[in-house]
Amino acid sequence: MKWDVAFPIEGFTLDITKPISVNDVIFELNNPKLFPDPEQRLERHHIKDIRLIGVVRTVEGKNSHEIKTSAYKSVDKAVNIIQFLVTRSLRTVDEVYFIRRLDGPEIDNQFKILTPVEKTVRFGEFDAQKYMEDHLKPFAAVKPDKKETLERALAYYRIAVCAYNPYQAIDSFFGAIQAIVEAKKGKKLGKGKAENGIKEHMKPIIIKKVR
């Protein structure tokens, strides 16, 4: 079976004007004609103000669970890169997602339960579309042997940005650093080895700030 699979991205607020590509994921603008939700399932799951949909084209799998899992991993990795650029908490929604069958007797013409905006919206001199496209170029140029390191570091960074617990944030930030250091050295470091000294130095500062 072959499907197009799409997941809503919660928390994205920039006004981009056309789809953007990250690795094998296309981030489409939310458009109900392309991604219809007649039963308002997103709203019933308390998911609102979705501006971006992450789409993986031509996903193959033996069953719906395998297809969804594979596509979700691809979208979530791409969201790590998007979140690094926008520096705010993003979530790949998995409670509600969209599918479109591409083969077999039941080919779908549209997604089941998003067409570009016609004009660019600016905040002063800030062009969100240009910012996203320009800053995604270096990520697309990353060599294949470095991509896994980048994905690990960005995954830690994303956890840190979203963390409410300051210790978790520190731990995750240094997890990102450790992923890069390990790649440079070509060997694994002991868990927490890269961060212990600095965490001990930061702890009294954080405790004072929280109090």
Coordinates of N, CA and C in Angstrom, one line a residue:
M1 N 0.8 -1.2 0.0 CA 0.0 0.0 0.0 C 0.9 1.3 0.0
K2 N 0.4 2.3 -0.7 CA 1.1 3.5 -0.8 C 0.2 4.7 -0.4
W3 N 0.7 5.6 0.5 CA -0.2 6.6 1.0 C 0.6 7.9 1.1
D4 N -0.1 9.0 1.0 CA 0.4 10.3 1.5 C -0.1 10.5 2.9
V5 N 0.8 10.9 3.8 CA 0.4 11.0 5.2 C 0.7 12.4 5.7
A6 N -0.1 13.0 6.5 CA 0.1 14.4 7.0 C -0.3 14.5 8.4
F7 N 0.5 15.3 9.1 CA 0.3 15.6 10.6 C 0.2 17.1 10.8
P8 N -0.8 17.6 11.5 CA -0.8 19.0 11.9 C 0.4 19.3 12.8
I9 N 0.9 20.5 12.7 CA 2.0 21.0 13.6 C 1.4 22.1 14.5
E10 N 1.4 21.9 15.8 CA 0.8 22.8 16.7 C 1.9 23.8 17.3
G11 N 1.6 25.1 17.3 CA 2.5 26.0 17.9 C 3.2 26.9 16.9
F12 N 3.0 26.6 15.6 CA 3.7 27.4 14.5 C 2.9 28.7 14.3
T13 N 3.5 29.9 14.4 CA 2.7 31.1 14.2 C 3.2 32.1 13.1
L14 N 4.3 31.7 12.5 CA 4.8 32.6 11.4 C 3.9 32.6 10.2
D15 N 3.8 33.7 9.5 CA 2.9 33.8 8.3 C 3.7 33.5 7.1
I16 N 4.0 32.3 6.8 CA 4.7 31.9 5.5 C 3.6 31.9 4.4
T17 N 4.0 32.0 3.2 CA 3.1 32.1 2.1 C 3.0 30.9 1.2
K18 N 3.9 30.0 1.3 CA 3.9 28.8 0.4 C 4.6 27.7 1.1
P19 N 4.4 26.4 0.6 CA 5.0 25.3 1.3 C 6.5 25.4 1.4
I20 N 7.1 24.8 2.4 CA 8.5 24.7 2.6 C 8.9 23.2 2.8
S21 N 10.1 22.9 2.3 CA 10.6 21.5 2.3 C 11.7 21.3 3.3
V22 N 11.7 20.3 4.1 CA 12.7 19.9 5.0 C 13.0 18.4 4.8
N23 N 14.1 18.0 4.3 CA 14.4 16.6 4.0 C 13.3 16.0 3.1
D24 N 12.6 15.0 3.6 CA 11.6 14.4 2.7 C 10.2 14.8 3.1
V25 N 10.1 15.9 3.9 CA 8.8 16.4 4.4 C 8.5 17.7 3.7
I26 N 7.2 17.8 3.3 CA 6.7 19.1 2.8 C 5.8 19.7 3.8
F27 N 6.1 20.9 4.3 CA 5.2 21.6 5.2 C 4.2 22.5 4.4
E28 N 3.0 22.0 4.4 CA 1.9 22.7 3.6 C 1.2 23.7 4.5
L29 N 0.7 24.8 4.0 CA -0.2 25.7 4.7 C -1.5 25.0 4.9
N30 N -2.1 25.2 6.1 CA -3.4 24.6 6.4 C -4.5 25.2 5.6
N31 N -5.1 24.3 4.8 CA -6.2 24.8 3.9 C -7.3 23.7 4.0
P32 N -8.5 24.0 4.5 CA -9.5 23.0 4.7 C -9.9 22.3 3.4
K33 N -9.7 22.9 2.3 CA -10.1 22.3 1.0 C -9.1 21.1 0.7
L34 N -7.9 21.2 1.1 CA -6.9 20.2 0.8 C -6.9 19.2 2.0
F35 N -7.1 19.7 3.2 CA -7.1 18.8 4.4 C -8.5 19.0 5.1
P36 N -9.6 18.4 4.6 CA -10.9 18.7 5.2 C -11.0 18.0 6.5
D37 N -11.8 18.6 7.4 CA -12.1 18.1 8.7 C -13.5 18.3 9.0
P38 N -14.4 17.7 8.2 CA -15.9 17.9 8.3 C -16.4 17.6 9.7
E39 N -15.8 16.6 10.4 CA -16.4 16.2 11.7 C -15.7 17.0 12.9
Q40 N -14.8 18.0 12.5 CA -14.2 18.8 13.5 C -13.4 18.0 14.5
R41 N -12.7 17.0 14.0 CA -11.9 16.2 15.0 C -10.8 16.9 15.7
L42 N -10.1 17.8 15.0 CA -9.1 18.6 15.6 C -9.6 19.4 16.8
E43 N -10.8 20.1 16.6 CA -11.4 20.8 17.6 C -11.8 20.0 18.8
R44 N -12.3 18.8 18.5 CA -12.8 17.9 19.5 C -11.6 17.4 20.4
H45 N -10.4 17.4 19.8 CA -9.2 17.1 20.6 C -8.5 18.3 21.1
H46 N -9.2 19.4 21.1 CA -8.7 20.7 21.7 C -7.4 21.2 20.9
I47 N -7.4 20.9 19.6 CA -6.3 21.3 18.8 C -6.8 22.5 17.9
K48 N -6.2 23.7 18.1 CA -6.7 24.9 17.4 C -5.6 25.6 16.7
D49 N -6.0 26.5 15.8 CA -5.0 27.5 15.2 C -3.9 26.7 14.5
I50 N -4.2 25.7 13.8 CA -3.1 25.0 13.0 C -2.8 25.7 11.7
R51 N -1.6 26.1 11.6 CA -1.2 26.8 10.3 C -0.4 26.0 9.4
L52 N 0.2 24.9 9.9 CA 1.2 24.1 9.2 C 0.8 22.7 9.3
I53 N 1.0 22.0 8.1 CA 0.7 20.5 8.1 C 2.0 19.9 7.5
G54 N 2.6 18.9 8.2 CA 3.7 18.2 7.7 C 3.3 17.0 6.8
V55 N 3.7 16.9 5.6 CA 3.2 15.9 4.7 C 4.4 15.0 4.2
V56 N 4.3 13.7 4.3 CA 5.2 12.8 3.7 C 4.6 12.1 2.5
R57 N 5.2 12.2 1.4 CA 4.6 11.6 0.1 C 5.0 10.2 0.0
T58 N 4.1 9.4 -0.6 CA 4.3 8.0 -1.0 C 5.0 7.2 0.1
V59 N 4.3 7.1 1.2 CA 4.7 6.2 2.3 C 4.2 4.8 2.0
E60 N 5.1 3.8 2.1 CA 4.8 2.4 1.9 C 4.8 1.6 3.2
G61 N 3.8 0.7 3.3 CA 3.8 -0.1 4.5 C 2.7 -1.2 4.4
K62 N 2.8 -2.2 5.3 CA 1.9 -3.3 5.2 C 0.5 -3.0 5.8
N63 N 0.5 -2.0 6.8 CA -0.7 -1.7 7.4 C -0.7 -0.2 7.9
S64 N -1.9 0.2 8.3 CA -2.0 1.6 8.7 C -1.1 2.1 9.8
H65 N -0.9 1.2 10.8 CA 0.0 1.5 11.9 C 1.5 1.7 11.5
E66 N 1.9 0.8 10.6 CA 3.3 0.9 10.1 C 3.5 2.2 9.3
I67 N 2.5 2.5 8.5 CA 2.5 3.7 7.6 C 2.6 5.0 8.5
K68 N 1.7 5.0 9.5 CA 1.6 6.2 10.4 C 2.9 6.4 11.1
T69 N 3.4 5.3 11.7 CA 4.6 5.4 12.5 C 5.8 5.9 11.7
S70 N 6.0 5.3 10.5 CA 7.1 5.7 9.6 C 7.0 7.2 9.3
A71 N 5.8 7.6 8.9 CA 5.6 9.0 8.5 C 5.8 10.0 9.6
Y72 N 5.3 9.6 10.8 CA 5.4 10.4 12.0 C 6.8 10.7 12.3
K73 N 7.7 9.7 12.3 CA 9.1 9.8 12.6 C 9.7 10.8 11.7
S74 N 9.4 10.8 10.4 CA 10.0 11.7 9.4 C 9.6 13.1 9.7
V75 N 8.3 13.3 9.9 CA 7.7 14.7 10.2 C 8.3 15.2 11.5
D76 N 8.4 14.4 12.5 CA 8.9 14.9 13.8 C 10.3 15.3 13.8
K77 N 11.2 14.6 13.0 CA 12.6 14.9 12.8 C 12.6 16.3 12.1
A78 N 11.8 16.5 11.1 CA 11.8 17.8 10.3 C 11.3 18.9 11.2
V79 N 10.4 18.6 12.1 CA 9.9 19.6 13.1 C 11.0 20.1 14.0
N80 N 12.0 19.2 14.3 CA 13.1 19.6 15.1 C 13.9 20.8 14.5
I81 N 14.0 20.7 13.2 CA 14.7 21.8 12.4 C 13.9 23.0 12.4
I82 N 12.6 22.9 12.1 CA 11.7 24.1 12.1 C 11.7 24.8 13.5
Q83 N 11.7 24.0 14.6 CA 11.6 24.6 15.9 C 12.9 25.3 16.2
F84 N 14.0 24.8 15.8 CA 15.3 25.4 16.0 C 15.3 26.9 15.4
L85 N 14.6 27.0 14.2 CA 14.6 28.3 13.6 C 13.6 29.3 14.2
V86 N 12.5 28.8 14.7 CA 11.4 29.7 15.3 C 11.6 29.8 16.8
T87 N 12.4 29.0 17.4 CA 12.7 29.1 18.9 C 11.5 29.2 19.7
R88 N 10.5 28.3 19.5 CA 9.4 28.2 20.3 C 8.9 26.7 20.3
S89 N 8.0 26.4 21.2 CA 7.6 25.0 21.3 C 6.7 24.6 20.2
L90 N 7.0 23.6 19.5 CA 6.2 23.0 18.4 C 5.9 21.6 18.8
R91 N 4.7 21.1 18.3 CA 4.3 19.7 18.6 C 3.8 19.1 17.3
T92 N 4.3 17.9 17.0 CA 3.7 17.1 15.9 C 2.5 16.4 16.4
V93 N 1.3 16.8 16.0 CA 0.1 16.2 16.5 C -0.1 14.8 15.9
D94 N -0.3 13.8 16.8 CA -0.6 12.4 16.3 C -1.9 11.9 16.6
E95 N -2.7 12.7 17.4 CA -4.1 12.2 17.7 C -5.0 12.2 16.5
V96 N -4.7 13.2 15.7 CA -5.5 13.4 14.4 C -4.5 13.6 13.3
Y97 N -4.7 12.8 12.2 CA -3.8 12.9 11.1 C -4.5 12.7 9.8
F98 N -3.9 13.0 8.7 CA -4.6 12.9 7.4 C -3.9 11.9 6.5
I99 N -4.7 11.1 5.7 CA -4.1 10.1 4.8 C -4.8 10.3 3.4
R100 N -4.0 9.9 2.4 CA -4.6 9.8 1.0 C -4.0 8.6 0.3
R101 N -4.8 7.7 0.0 CA -4.3 6.4 -0.7 C -4.0 6.7 -2.1
L102 N -2.8 6.1 -2.6 CA -2.3 6.4 -3.9 C -2.4 5.2 -4.8
D103 N -2.7 4.0 -4.3 CA -2.8 2.8 -5.2 C -4.0 1.9 -4.8
G104 N -4.2 0.9 -5.5 CA -5.3 0.0 -5.2 C -6.6 0.5 -5.8
P105 N -7.7 -0.2 -5.4 CA -9.0 0.1 -6.0 C -9.6 1.4 -5.4
E106 N -9.1 1.8 -4.3 CA -9.7 3.0 -3.5 C -8.7 4.2 -3.5
I107 N -8.3 4.6 -4.7 CA -7.4 5.8 -4.7 C -8.2 7.0 -4.3
D108 N -7.6 7.8 -3.4 CA -8.2 9.0 -2.9 C -7.8 10.3 -3.7
N109 N -8.7 11.1 -4.0 CA -8.4 12.4 -4.7 C -8.0 13.5 -3.7
Q110 N -8.4 13.3 -2.5 CA -8.0 14.3 -1.4 C -7.8 13.6 -0.1
F111 N -7.2 14.3 0.8 CA -6.9 13.7 2.1 C -8.2 13.5 2.9
K112 N -8.1 12.5 3.6 CA -9.2 12.2 4.6 C -8.8 12.5 6.0
I113 N -9.9 12.8 6.9 CA -9.9 12.8 8.3 C -10.5 11.8 9.1
L114 N -3.8 21.1 2.5 CA -4.3 22.2 3.2 C -4.2 23.3 2.2
T115 N -3.7 25.2 -0.4 CA -3.3 25.9 -1.5 C -2.7 27.2 -0.9
P116 N -1.6 27.5 -1.4 CA -0.8 28.6 -0.8 C -1.6 29.9 -0.7
V117 N -1.2 30.7 0.4 CA -1.8 32.1 0.6 C -1.3 32.9 -0.6
E118 N -2.1 33.9 -1.0 CA -1.8 34.6 -2.2 C -0.8 35.8 -2.0
K119 N -0.7 36.3 -0.8 CA 0.2 37.4 -0.6 C 1.1 37.2 0.7
T120 N 2.2 37.8 0.7 CA 3.1 37.7 1.8 C 2.7 38.7 2.9
V121 N 2.6 38.2 4.1 CA 2.3 39.1 5.2 C 3.6 39.4 6.0
R122 N 3.9 40.7 6.2 CA 5.1 41.1 6.9 C 4.8 41.7 8.2
F123 N 5.8 41.6 9.1 CA 5.8 42.3 10.4 C 6.9 43.3 10.2
G124 N 6.6 44.6 9.9 CA 7.6 45.6 9.6 C 8.4 45.2 8.4
E125 N 9.7 45.0 8.6 CA 10.5 44.6 7.5 C 10.8 43.1 7.5
F126 N 10.2 42.3 8.4 CA 10.4 40.9 8.6 C 9.6 40.1 7.6
D127 N 10.2 39.4 6.7 CA 9.5 38.5 5.7 C 9.7 37.1 6.2
A128 N 8.6 36.5 6.8 CA 8.7 35.2 7.4 C 9.1 34.1 6.3
Q129 N 8.5 34.2 5.2 CA 8.7 33.3 4.1 C 10.2 33.2 3.7
K130 N 10.8 34.4 3.5 CA 12.2 34.5 3.1 C 13.1 34.0 4.2
Y131 N 12.7 34.3 5.4 CA 13.5 33.9 6.6 C 13.6 32.4 6.6
M132 N 12.4 31.7 6.5 CA 12.4 30.3 6.6 C 13.1 29.6 5.5
E133 N 12.9 30.1 4.3 CA 13.6 29.5 3.1 C 15.1 29.6 3.1
D134 N 15.6 30.9 3.5 CA 17.0 31.1 3.5 C 17.7 30.3 4.6
H135 N 17.1 30.2 5.7 CA 17.7 29.5 6.9 C 17.6 28.0 6.8
L136 N 16.7 27.5 5.9 CA 16.6 26.0 5.8 C 17.7 25.5 4.8
K137 N 18.3 26.4 4.0 CA 19.3 25.9 3.0 C 20.5 25.2 3.6
P138 N 21.1 25.7 4.7 CA 22.2 25.0 5.3 C 21.9 23.6 5.8
F139 N 20.6 23.4 6.3 CA 20.3 22.1 6.8 C 20.2 21.1 5.6
A140 N 19.7 21.6 4.5 CA 19.6 20.7 3.3 C 21.0 20.3 2.8
A141 N 22.0 21.2 3.1 CA 23.3 20.9 2.6 C 24.2 20.0 3.5
V142 N 23.6 19.6 4.6 CA 24.4 18.8 5.6 C 24.7 17.5 4.9
K143 N 25.9 17.0 5.0 CA 26.4 15.7 4.5 C 25.7 14.6 5.1
P144 N 25.4 13.5 4.4 CA 24.6 12.4 5.0 C 25.3 11.8 6.2
D145 N 26.6 11.8 6.3 CA 27.3 11.2 7.5 C 27.2 12.1 8.7
K146 N 26.8 13.3 8.5 CA 26.6 14.3 9.6 C 25.1 14.4 10.0
K147 N 24.2 13.9 9.2 CA 22.8 14.1 9.4 C 22.3 13.5 10.7
E148 N 22.8 12.3 11.1 CA 22.3 11.7 12.3 C 22.7 12.5 13.5
T149 N 23.9 13.0 13.5 CA 24.4 13.9 14.6 C 23.5 15.1 14.7
L150 N 23.2 15.7 13.6 CA 22.4 16.9 13.6 C 21.0 16.6 14.2
E151 N 20.4 15.5 13.7 CA 19.1 15.1 14.2 C 19.1 14.9 15.7
R152 N 20.1 14.2 16.2 CA 20.2 14.0 17.7 C 20.3 15.3 18.5
A153 N 21.2 16.2 18.0 CA 21.4 17.4 18.7 C 20.1 18.3 18.6
L154 N 19.4 18.3 17.5 CA 18.2 19.1 17.4 C 17.1 18.5 18.3
A155 N 17.1 17.2 18.4 CA 16.0 16.5 19.2 C 16.2 17.0 20.7
Y156 N 17.5 17.0 21.2 CA 17.8 17.4 22.5 C 17.4 18.9 22.7
Y157 N 17.8 19.7 21.7 CA 17.5 21.1 21.7 C 16.0 21.4 21.8
R158 N 15.2 20.6 21.1 CA 13.8 20.8 21.1 C 13.2 20.5 22.5
I159 N 13.7 19.4 23.1 CA 13.2 19.1 24.5 C 13.6 20.2 25.4
A160 N 14.8 20.8 25.3 CA 15.2 21.9 26.2 C 14.3 23.1 26.0
V161 N 14.0 23.5 24.8 CA 13.2 24.7 24.6 C 11.8 24.5 25.2
C162 N 11.3 23.3 25.1 CA 9.9 23.0 25.6 C 9.9 22.7 27.1
A163 N 11.0 22.5 27.8 CA 11.0 22.0 29.1 C 10.5 23.1 30.1
Y164 N 9.7 22.7 31.0 CA 9.2 23.6 32.1 C 10.2 23.5 33.3
N165 N 10.8 22.3 33.5 CA 11.7 22.1 34.6 C 13.1 22.6 34.1
P166 N 13.7 23.5 34.9 CA 15.0 24.1 34.5 C 16.1 23.1 34.4
Y167 N 16.0 22.0 35.3 CA 17.1 21.0 35.3 C 17.0 20.1 34.0
Q168 N 15.7 19.9 33.6 CA 15.6 19.1 32.3 C 16.1 19.9 31.2
A169 N 15.8 21.3 31.2 CA 16.3 22.1 30.1 C 17.8 22.1 30.0
I170 N 18.5 22.2 31.2 CA 20.0 22.2 31.2 C 20.5 20.8 30.7
D171 N 19.9 19.8 31.2 CA 20.3 18.4 30.8 C 20.1 18.2 29.3
S172 N 19.1 18.7 28.8 CA 18.8 18.5 27.3 C 19.7 19.4 26.5
F173 N 20.0 20.7 26.9 CA 20.9 21.5 26.2 C 22.3 20.9 26.1
F174 N 22.8 20.3 27.2 CA 24.1 19.6 27.2 C 24.0 18.3 26.5
G175 N 22.8 17.7 26.4 CA 22.7 16.5 25.6 C 23.0 16.8 24.2
A176 N 22.5 18.0 23.7 CA 22.8 18.4 22.3 C 24.3 18.7 22.1
I177 N 24.9 19.3 23.1 CA 26.4 19.5 23.0 C 27.1 18.2 23.0
Q178 N 26.7 17.3 23.9 CA 27.4 16.0 23.9 C 27.3 15.2 22.6
A179 N 26.1 15.3 22.0 CA 25.9 14.6 20.7 C 26.9 15.1 19.7
I180 N 27.2 16.4 19.7 CA 28.2 17.0 18.7 C 29.6 16.6 19.1
V181 N 29.9 16.7 20.4 CA 31.2 16.3 20.9 C 31.6 14.9 20.6
E182 N 30.6 14.0 20.8 CA 30.8 12.6 20.5 C 31.1 12.4 19.0
A183 N 30.4 13.1 18.2 CA 30.6 12.9 16.7 C 32.0 13.4 16.4
K184 N 32.5 14.5 17.0 CA 33.8 15.0 16.7 C 34.9 14.1 17.1
K185 N 34.7 13.5 18.3 CA 35.7 12.7 18.9 C 35.6 11.2 18.3
G186 N 34.4 10.9 17.8 CA 34.3 9.6 17.2 C 34.1 8.5 18.3
K187 N 33.7 8.9 19.5 CA 33.4 7.9 20.5 C 32.4 8.4 21.5
K188 N 31.8 7.5 22.2 CA 30.7 7.8 23.2 C 31.4 8.3 24.5
L189 N 30.8 9.4 25.1 CA 31.2 9.8 26.4 C 30.3 9.2 27.4
G190 N 30.7 9.1 28.6 CA 29.8 8.7 29.7 C 28.6 9.6 29.9
K191 N 27.5 9.1 30.2 CA 26.3 9.9 30.3 C 26.5 11.0 31.3
G192 N 26.3 12.2 30.9 CA 26.4 13.4 31.7 C 27.8 13.9 31.9
K193 N 28.8 13.2 31.3 CA 30.2 13.6 31.5 C 30.5 15.0 31.0
A194 N 29.8 15.4 30.0 CA 30.1 16.7 29.4 C 29.4 17.9 30.1
E195 N 28.5 17.5 31.0 CA 27.7 18.6 31.6 C 27.8 18.7 33.1
N196 N 28.3 17.7 33.8 CA 28.3 17.6 35.3 C 28.9 18.9 35.9
G197 N 30.1 19.3 35.5 CA 30.8 20.4 36.1 C 30.0 21.7 36.0
I198 N 29.4 22.0 34.8 CA 28.7 23.2 34.6 C 27.3 23.1 35.3
K199 N 26.7 22.0 35.3 CA 25.4 21.9 36.0 C 25.6 22.2 37.5
E200 N 26.7 21.7 38.1 CA 26.9 22.0 39.5 C 27.1 23.5 39.8
H201 N 27.7 24.1 38.8 CA 28.0 25.6 38.9 C 26.6 26.3 38.7
M202 N 25.8 25.8 37.9 CA 24.5 26.5 37.6 C 23.4 26.3 38.6
K203 N 23.5 25.2 39.4 CA 22.4 24.8 40.3 C 22.0 25.8 41.3
P204 N 23.0 26.4 42.0 CA 22.6 27.5 43.0 C 22.0 28.7 42.3
I205 N 22.4 29.0 41.1 CA 21.8 30.2 40.4 C 20.4 29.9 40.1
I206 N 20.1 28.7 39.6 CA 18.7 28.3 39.2 C 17.8 28.3 40.4
I207 N 18.3 27.6 41.5 CA 17.5 27.5 42.7 C 17.1 28.9 43.2
K208 N 18.1 29.9 43.2 CA 17.8 31.2 43.6 C 16.8 31.9 42.8
K209 N 16.9 31.7 41.4 CA 16.0 32.3 40.5 C 14.5 31.8 40.7
V210 N 14.4 30.4 40.9 CA 13.1 29.8 41.1 C 12.4 30.3 42.3
R211 N 13.2 30.5 43.4 CA 12.7 30.9 44.7 C 12.3 32.4 44.6

